[in-house]
Amino acid sequence: MVARRDSAEGEQTSGDGKKAAKVTKKAPSEAPSKTVPTTRAAKSAAKPAATVRPSAARKPESRTALVRRARRINRELAEVYPYAHPELDFENPFQLVVATVLSAQTTDLRVNQTTPALFAKYPTPEDLAAADPEEVEEILRPTGFFRAKTRSVIGLSKALVEQFGGEVPGRLEDLVKLPGVGRKTAFVVLGNAFGRPGITVDTHFQRLVRRWKWTEETEPDKIEAAVGALFPKSEWTMLSHHVIFHGRRMCHARKPACGACPIAPLCPAYGEGETDPEKAKKLLKYEKGGFPGQRLNPPQSYLDAGGRPAPPLGAG
């Protein structure tokens, strides 16, 4: 018996005129939605891709939902970057405050390549306070704006000697009085040299928290307050490291690597960057892309995770 298809519904008729079983032909399926891995760092290959809802289709978010999503993003990033750390080389609070001032308008890498010579010649606030400005300018030239930075680091060194006995103070209200030290620099020092929680609102942090719709604020102090309200104070310092690490490695300003991002399902801005997983992988930087990091002397945990130290100034 030979079956004949008579309609789009798939009704079949046998050669003797008797109708065979009715077969329904499925309509062509719609194009699949974009997918990205929902994985955490260690399980990315094991979990299936998750559908990412376009930001335009997202419903208004309640305050409770925002807090939950923000904290989940931080937990995910903590697993992706368990070795997150301040990316300026330092051995004491004085070196950290100077390095942070020097990091304005340049990369941490360039600062790290420059400060070894500076601290070798001027290891203490007393030494730098008495330095010849022209000699300091020559050392700081690679960091850019070296004249202004020279005035700042010599000025803050004098302030440390004259007002704080040569010691870096551990209070926000004292730190911000030092030349060249604002709230961002102060929180870097407090969080990483004194273990006191603080949020570091640099350009990466500002960009990402706005992309994630944690806040619509544009002024650093207002961003700091809005984001700080979403998290326990004890998490502020590591939160800053997680966000900044992610901004430098994946969520870039011009072309974020959306297709390689572990928090894409939680991101309202998914799709602003490259969504193809293979193409996105090529955008990854530092250890995520197999390249050296920014510190010449990074923490051992970073090295254990596969990170490579940066080369000294003039190498390669």
Short mmCIF file of C-alpha atoms in Angstrom, two decimals:
data_model
loop_
_atom_site.label_atom_id
_atom_site.label_comp_id
_atom_site.label_asym_id
_atom_site.label_seq_id
_atom_site.Cartn_x
_atom_site.Cartn_y
_atom_site.Cartn_z
CA MET A 1 0.00 0.00 0.00
CA VAL A 2 1.38 3.42 -1.01
CA ALA A 3 0.40 6.49 0.99
CA ARG A 4 -0.33 9.86 -0.71
CA ARG A 5 -0.11 13.26 1.12
CA ASP A 6 -3.17 15.40 0.21
CA SER A 7 -2.84 18.49 2.41
CA ALA A 8 -0.60 20.66 4.51
CA GLU A 9 -2.15 19.00 7.53
CA GLY A 10 -0.57 15.79 6.31
CA GLU A 11 -3.79 13.72 5.82
CA GLN A 12 -2.69 10.55 4.01
CA THR A 13 -4.79 8.37 1.69
CA SER A 14 -3.88 4.81 0.85
CA GLY A 15 -3.92 3.42 -2.64
CA ASP A 16 -7.34 1.73 -2.11
CA GLY A 17 -8.97 5.04 -1.13
CA LYS A 18 -8.99 4.44 2.61
CA LYS A 19 -7.68 7.22 4.78
CA ALA A 20 -4.59 6.42 6.73
CA ALA A 21 -3.72 7.96 10.11
CA LYS A 22 -3.73 11.75 10.11
CA VAL A 23 -0.25 13.24 10.51
CA THR A 24 0.16 16.86 11.53
CA LYS A 25 3.07 18.74 10.03
CA LYS A 26 4.54 21.24 12.48
CA ALA A 27 4.81 24.83 11.37
CA PRO A 28 8.37 26.17 11.06
CA SER A 29 9.63 27.18 14.46
CA GLU A 30 10.51 30.78 15.20
CA ALA A 31 14.14 31.81 15.21
CA PRO A 32 15.77 30.79 18.48
CA SER A 33 16.37 33.47 21.05
CA LYS A 34 19.93 34.53 21.80
CA THR A 35 21.59 32.38 24.37
CA VAL A 36 24.62 32.82 26.57
CA PRO A 37 26.23 30.62 29.20
CA THR A 38 24.72 30.97 32.66
CA THR A 39 27.69 29.23 34.12
CA ARG A 40 29.98 30.10 36.88
CA ALA A 41 33.66 30.01 36.09
CA ALA A 42 34.37 26.40 36.95
CA LYS A 43 31.21 24.91 35.38
CA SER A 44 30.84 26.85 32.14
CA ALA A 45 31.19 23.80 29.94
CA ALA A 46 28.82 21.64 31.93
CA LYS A 47 25.66 23.77 32.05
CA PRO A 48 23.33 24.47 29.13
CA ALA A 49 22.93 27.97 27.72
CA ALA A 50 20.20 30.15 29.22
CA THR A 51 17.86 32.40 27.36
CA VAL A 52 18.60 36.08 27.86
CA ARG A 53 15.59 38.33 27.75
CA PRO A 54 16.18 41.59 25.83
CA SER A 55 16.25 44.62 28.11
CA ALA A 56 13.26 46.16 26.32
CA ALA A 57 11.12 43.17 27.38
CA ARG A 58 12.04 43.32 31.06
CA LYS A 59 9.37 44.29 33.53
CA PRO A 60 9.86 47.15 35.98
CA GLU A 61 12.00 45.92 38.87
CA SER A 62 10.97 46.27 42.49
CA ARG A 63 13.44 47.37 45.11
CA THR A 64 13.53 43.88 46.58
CA ALA A 65 14.17 42.32 43.17
CA LEU A 66 16.96 44.83 42.50
CA VAL A 67 18.71 44.00 45.76
CA ARG A 68 18.46 40.27 45.05
CA ARG A 69 19.75 40.65 41.49
CA ALA A 70 22.61 42.92 42.55
CA ARG A 71 23.73 40.53 45.28
CA ARG A 72 23.48 37.56 42.94
CA ILE A 73 25.68 39.35 40.41
CA ASN A 74 28.26 39.95 43.13
CA ARG A 75 28.15 36.29 44.17
CA GLU A 76 28.62 35.17 40.57
CA LEU A 77 31.54 37.54 40.08
CA ALA A 78 33.12 36.32 43.31
CA GLU A 79 33.25 32.84 41.76
CA VAL A 80 34.59 34.13 38.45
CA TYR A 81 37.25 36.28 40.14
CA PRO A 82 38.06 34.60 43.47
CA TYR A 83 41.51 36.19 43.22
CA ALA A 84 40.24 39.78 42.73
CA HIS A 85 42.59 42.29 44.34
CA PRO A 86 43.77 45.90 44.08
CA GLU A 87 45.81 46.07 40.89
CA LEU A 88 48.39 48.52 42.20
CA ASP A 89 51.63 47.16 43.62
CA PHE A 90 52.24 48.32 47.20
CA GLU A 91 53.89 47.16 50.40
CA ASN A 92 52.52 49.71 52.87
CA PRO A 93 49.85 52.44 53.13
CA PHE A 94 52.27 55.15 51.97
CA GLN A 95 53.07 53.32 48.75
CA LEU A 96 49.38 52.64 48.14
CA VAL A 97 48.25 56.23 48.57
CA VAL A 98 51.03 57.50 46.28
CA ALA A 99 50.35 54.84 43.65
CA THR A 100 46.62 55.57 43.71
CA VAL A 101 47.22 59.29 43.18
CA LEU A 102 49.51 58.45 40.26
CA SER A 103 46.89 56.16 38.69
CA ALA A 104 44.71 59.11 37.61
CA GLN A 105 44.46 59.36 33.81
CA THR A 106 46.64 56.31 33.23
CA THR A 107 46.63 52.54 33.77
CA ASP A 108 47.55 50.69 36.92
CA LEU A 109 50.05 48.80 34.80
CA ARG A 110 51.95 51.96 33.89
CA VAL A 111 51.93 53.05 37.52
CA ASN A 112 53.26 49.67 38.62
CA GLN A 113 56.04 49.91 36.05
CA THR A 114 56.98 53.38 37.33
CA THR A 115 56.75 53.20 41.12
CA PRO A 116 59.63 50.75 41.73
CA ALA A 117 62.14 53.45 40.78
CA LEU A 118 60.22 56.08 42.77
CA PHE A 119 60.05 54.05 45.98
CA ALA A 120 63.62 52.82 45.65
CA LYS A 121 64.82 56.45 45.72
CA TYR A 122 62.17 57.83 48.09
CA PRO A 123 61.02 55.00 50.38
CA THR A 124 59.39 57.16 53.08
CA PRO A 125 57.19 60.27 53.26
CA GLU A 126 60.16 62.15 54.71
CA ASP A 127 62.28 61.25 51.68
CA LEU A 128 59.66 62.23 49.12
CA ALA A 129 58.76 65.43 50.98
CA ALA A 130 62.39 66.60 50.64
CA ALA A 131 62.81 65.47 47.03
CA ASP A 132 63.89 67.65 44.13
CA PRO A 133 60.72 68.12 42.04
CA GLU A 134 62.61 67.90 38.75
CA GLU A 135 64.03 64.51 39.69
CA VAL A 136 60.59 63.23 40.68
CA GLU A 137 59.09 64.58 37.45
CA GLU A 138 61.61 62.62 35.43
CA ILE A 139 60.66 59.38 37.20
CA LEU A 140 56.92 60.04 36.86
CA ARG A 141 57.02 61.18 33.23
CA PRO A 142 55.66 57.81 31.88
CA THR A 143 52.45 58.19 33.92
CA GLY A 144 51.35 61.38 32.16
CA PHE A 145 50.47 64.71 33.81
CA PHE A 146 53.76 64.20 35.62
CA ARG A 147 54.18 67.80 36.79
CA ALA A 148 50.80 67.90 38.52
CA LYS A 149 51.36 64.43 39.95
CA THR A 150 54.77 65.44 41.24
CA ARG A 151 53.23 68.38 43.09
CA SER A 152 50.57 66.07 44.54
CA VAL A 153 52.86 63.30 45.81
CA ILE A 154 55.42 65.74 47.24
CA GLY A 155 52.61 67.78 48.76
CA LEU A 156 50.88 64.79 50.35
CA SER A 157 54.24 63.56 51.66
CA LYS A 158 54.85 66.93 53.33
CA ALA A 159 51.33 66.83 54.78
CA LEU A 160 51.94 63.35 56.17
CA VAL A 161 55.18 64.50 57.81
CA GLU A 162 53.84 67.78 59.17
CA GLN A 163 50.33 66.73 60.20
CA PHE A 164 50.43 62.98 60.84
CA GLY A 165 53.97 62.22 61.98
CA GLY A 166 54.90 60.57 58.69
CA GLU A 167 52.09 58.01 58.95
CA VAL A 168 49.13 57.59 56.58
CA PRO A 169 45.95 58.26 58.59
CA GLY A 170 43.26 55.61 58.71
CA ARG A 171 40.26 57.95 58.67
CA LEU A 172 38.37 59.18 55.61
CA GLU A 173 38.13 62.76 56.89
CA ASP A 174 41.92 62.92 57.29
CA LEU A 175 42.82 61.23 54.00
CA VAL A 176 40.75 63.58 51.85
CA LYS A 177 42.71 66.54 53.24
CA LEU A 178 45.89 65.29 51.57
CA PRO A 179 46.84 66.90 48.22
CA GLY A 180 45.54 64.82 45.31
CA VAL A 181 43.45 62.51 47.53
CA GLY A 182 39.69 62.38 46.95
CA ARG A 183 37.05 59.96 48.19
CA LYS A 184 37.92 57.32 45.59
CA THR A 185 41.60 57.28 46.56
CA ALA A 186 40.70 57.39 50.24
CA PHE A 187 38.46 54.33 49.97
CA VAL A 188 41.14 52.43 48.05
CA VAL A 189 43.55 53.09 50.91
CA LEU A 190 41.05 52.42 53.69
CA GLY A 191 39.80 49.17 52.16
CA ASN A 192 43.11 47.70 51.08
CA ALA A 193 45.64 49.06 53.55
CA PHE A 194 43.48 49.27 56.69
CA GLY A 195 40.75 46.70 56.06
CA ARG A 196 37.98 49.28 56.44
CA PRO A 197 35.06 48.81 54.01
CA GLY A 198 34.67 51.29 51.19
CA ILE A 199 33.33 51.50 47.64
CA THR A 200 35.76 52.58 44.94
CA VAL A 201 33.82 54.43 42.26
CA ASP A 202 36.24 54.52 39.33
CA THR A 203 35.29 54.70 35.64
CA HIS A 204 34.79 50.93 35.38
CA PHE A 205 32.58 50.83 38.45
CA GLN A 206 30.46 53.74 37.21
CA ARG A 207 29.97 52.16 33.79
CA LEU A 208 28.98 48.72 35.02
CA VAL A 209 26.58 49.65 37.81
CA ARG A 210 24.70 51.88 35.37
CA ARG A 211 24.62 49.12 32.73
CA TRP A 212 23.25 46.78 35.36
CA LYS A 213 20.62 49.37 36.36
CA TRP A 214 21.75 49.39 39.96
CA THR A 215 21.48 53.18 39.82
CA GLU A 216 20.82 55.99 37.37
CA GLU A 217 23.06 58.41 39.29
CA THR A 218 26.02 59.96 37.48
CA GLU A 219 27.94 61.68 40.28
CA PRO A 220 30.48 59.43 42.07
CA ASP A 221 29.34 60.26 45.61
CA LYS A 222 25.70 59.55 44.70
CA ILE A 223 26.66 56.31 42.94
CA GLU A 224 28.60 55.31 46.05
CA ALA A 225 25.58 55.92 48.26
CA ALA A 226 23.09 54.19 45.95
CA VAL A 227 25.18 51.06 45.45
CA GLY A 228 26.27 50.93 49.06
CA ALA A 229 22.61 50.72 50.07
CA LEU A 230 22.23 47.47 48.11
CA PHE A 231 24.92 45.57 50.01
CA PRO A 232 26.09 44.93 53.55
CA LYS A 233 28.94 47.28 54.42
CA SER A 234 31.26 44.33 55.00
CA GLU A 235 31.08 43.48 51.28
CA TRP A 236 31.90 46.92 49.89
CA THR A 237 35.65 46.51 49.34
CA MET A 238 35.47 43.13 47.60
CA LEU A 239 32.41 44.24 45.65
CA SER A 240 34.55 47.06 44.23
CA HIS A 241 37.26 44.60 43.22
CA HIS A 242 34.78 42.23 41.57
CA VAL A 243 33.11 44.98 39.54
CA ILE A 244 36.37 46.62 38.48
CA PHE A 245 37.92 43.28 37.53
CA HIS A 246 34.89 42.49 35.37
CA GLY A 247 34.97 45.91 33.76
CA ARG A 248 38.60 45.51 32.79
CA ARG A 249 38.34 41.94 31.59
CA MET A 250 34.91 41.49 29.96
CA CYS A 251 32.49 44.38 30.22
CA HIS A 252 34.53 46.89 28.26
CA ALA A 253 33.42 50.43 27.49
CA ARG A 254 33.23 50.16 23.70
CA LYS A 255 32.67 46.48 23.01
CA PRO A 256 31.69 44.32 25.98
CA ALA A 257 32.15 40.58 25.57
CA CYS A 258 28.49 39.71 26.19
CA GLY A 259 28.76 36.23 24.67
CA ALA A 260 31.43 35.24 27.21
CA CYS A 261 29.84 36.93 30.21
CA PRO A 262 28.82 34.68 33.14
CA ILE A 263 26.21 37.16 34.38
CA ALA A 264 24.55 37.89 31.02
CA PRO A 265 21.13 36.53 32.13
CA LEU A 266 21.15 39.08 34.95
CA CYS A 267 22.24 42.03 32.79
CA PRO A 268 19.68 44.49 31.35
CA ALA A 269 22.31 45.68 28.85
CA TYR A 270 22.98 42.26 27.32
CA GLY A 271 23.45 42.64 23.56
CA GLU A 272 25.28 45.98 23.64
CA GLY A 273 28.43 44.05 22.83
CA GLU A 274 29.47 40.92 20.95
CA THR A 275 27.04 38.06 21.67
CA ASP A 276 28.69 35.33 19.62
CA PRO A 277 30.58 33.20 22.19
CA GLU A 278 33.61 32.53 20.01
CA LYS A 279 33.98 36.15 18.92
CA ALA A 280 33.39 37.34 22.48
CA LYS A 281 36.22 35.16 23.79
CA LYS A 282 38.64 37.05 21.57
CA LEU A 283 37.74 40.28 23.39
CA LEU A 284 38.77 39.02 26.84
CA LYS A 285 41.70 40.72 28.50
CA TYR A 286 44.35 39.91 31.08
CA GLU A 287 44.24 36.39 32.53
CA LYS A 288 40.82 35.72 30.96
CA GLY A 289 42.39 36.22 27.56
CA GLY A 290 45.69 34.59 28.44
CA PHE A 291 47.59 37.86 28.83
CA PRO A 292 49.66 39.32 31.69
CA GLY A 293 47.86 41.22 34.40
CA GLN A 294 48.63 44.71 35.64
CA ARG A 295 50.80 43.98 38.68
CA LEU A 296 54.49 43.20 38.58
CA ASN A 297 54.11 41.54 41.99
CA PRO A 298 50.54 40.16 42.14
CA PRO A 299 49.13 38.13 45.04
CA GLN A 300 49.91 34.43 45.05
CA SER A 301 46.21 33.60 44.68
CA TYR A 302 46.21 35.39 41.33
CA LEU A 303 49.25 33.43 40.15
CA ASP A 304 47.70 30.18 41.37
CA ALA A 305 44.63 30.92 39.25
CA GLY A 306 46.74 31.19 36.10
CA GLY A 307 47.39 34.93 36.10
CA ARG A 308 50.73 36.20 34.86
CA PRO A 309 52.64 39.18 36.28
CA ALA A 310 53.14 42.26 34.11
CA PRO A 311 56.56 43.03 32.64
CA PRO A 312 58.68 45.84 34.14
CA LEU A 313 58.93 49.21 32.42
CA GLY A 314 60.90 48.95 29.19
CA ALA A 315 60.65 45.17 28.89
CA GLY A 316 59.53 43.75 25.56
#
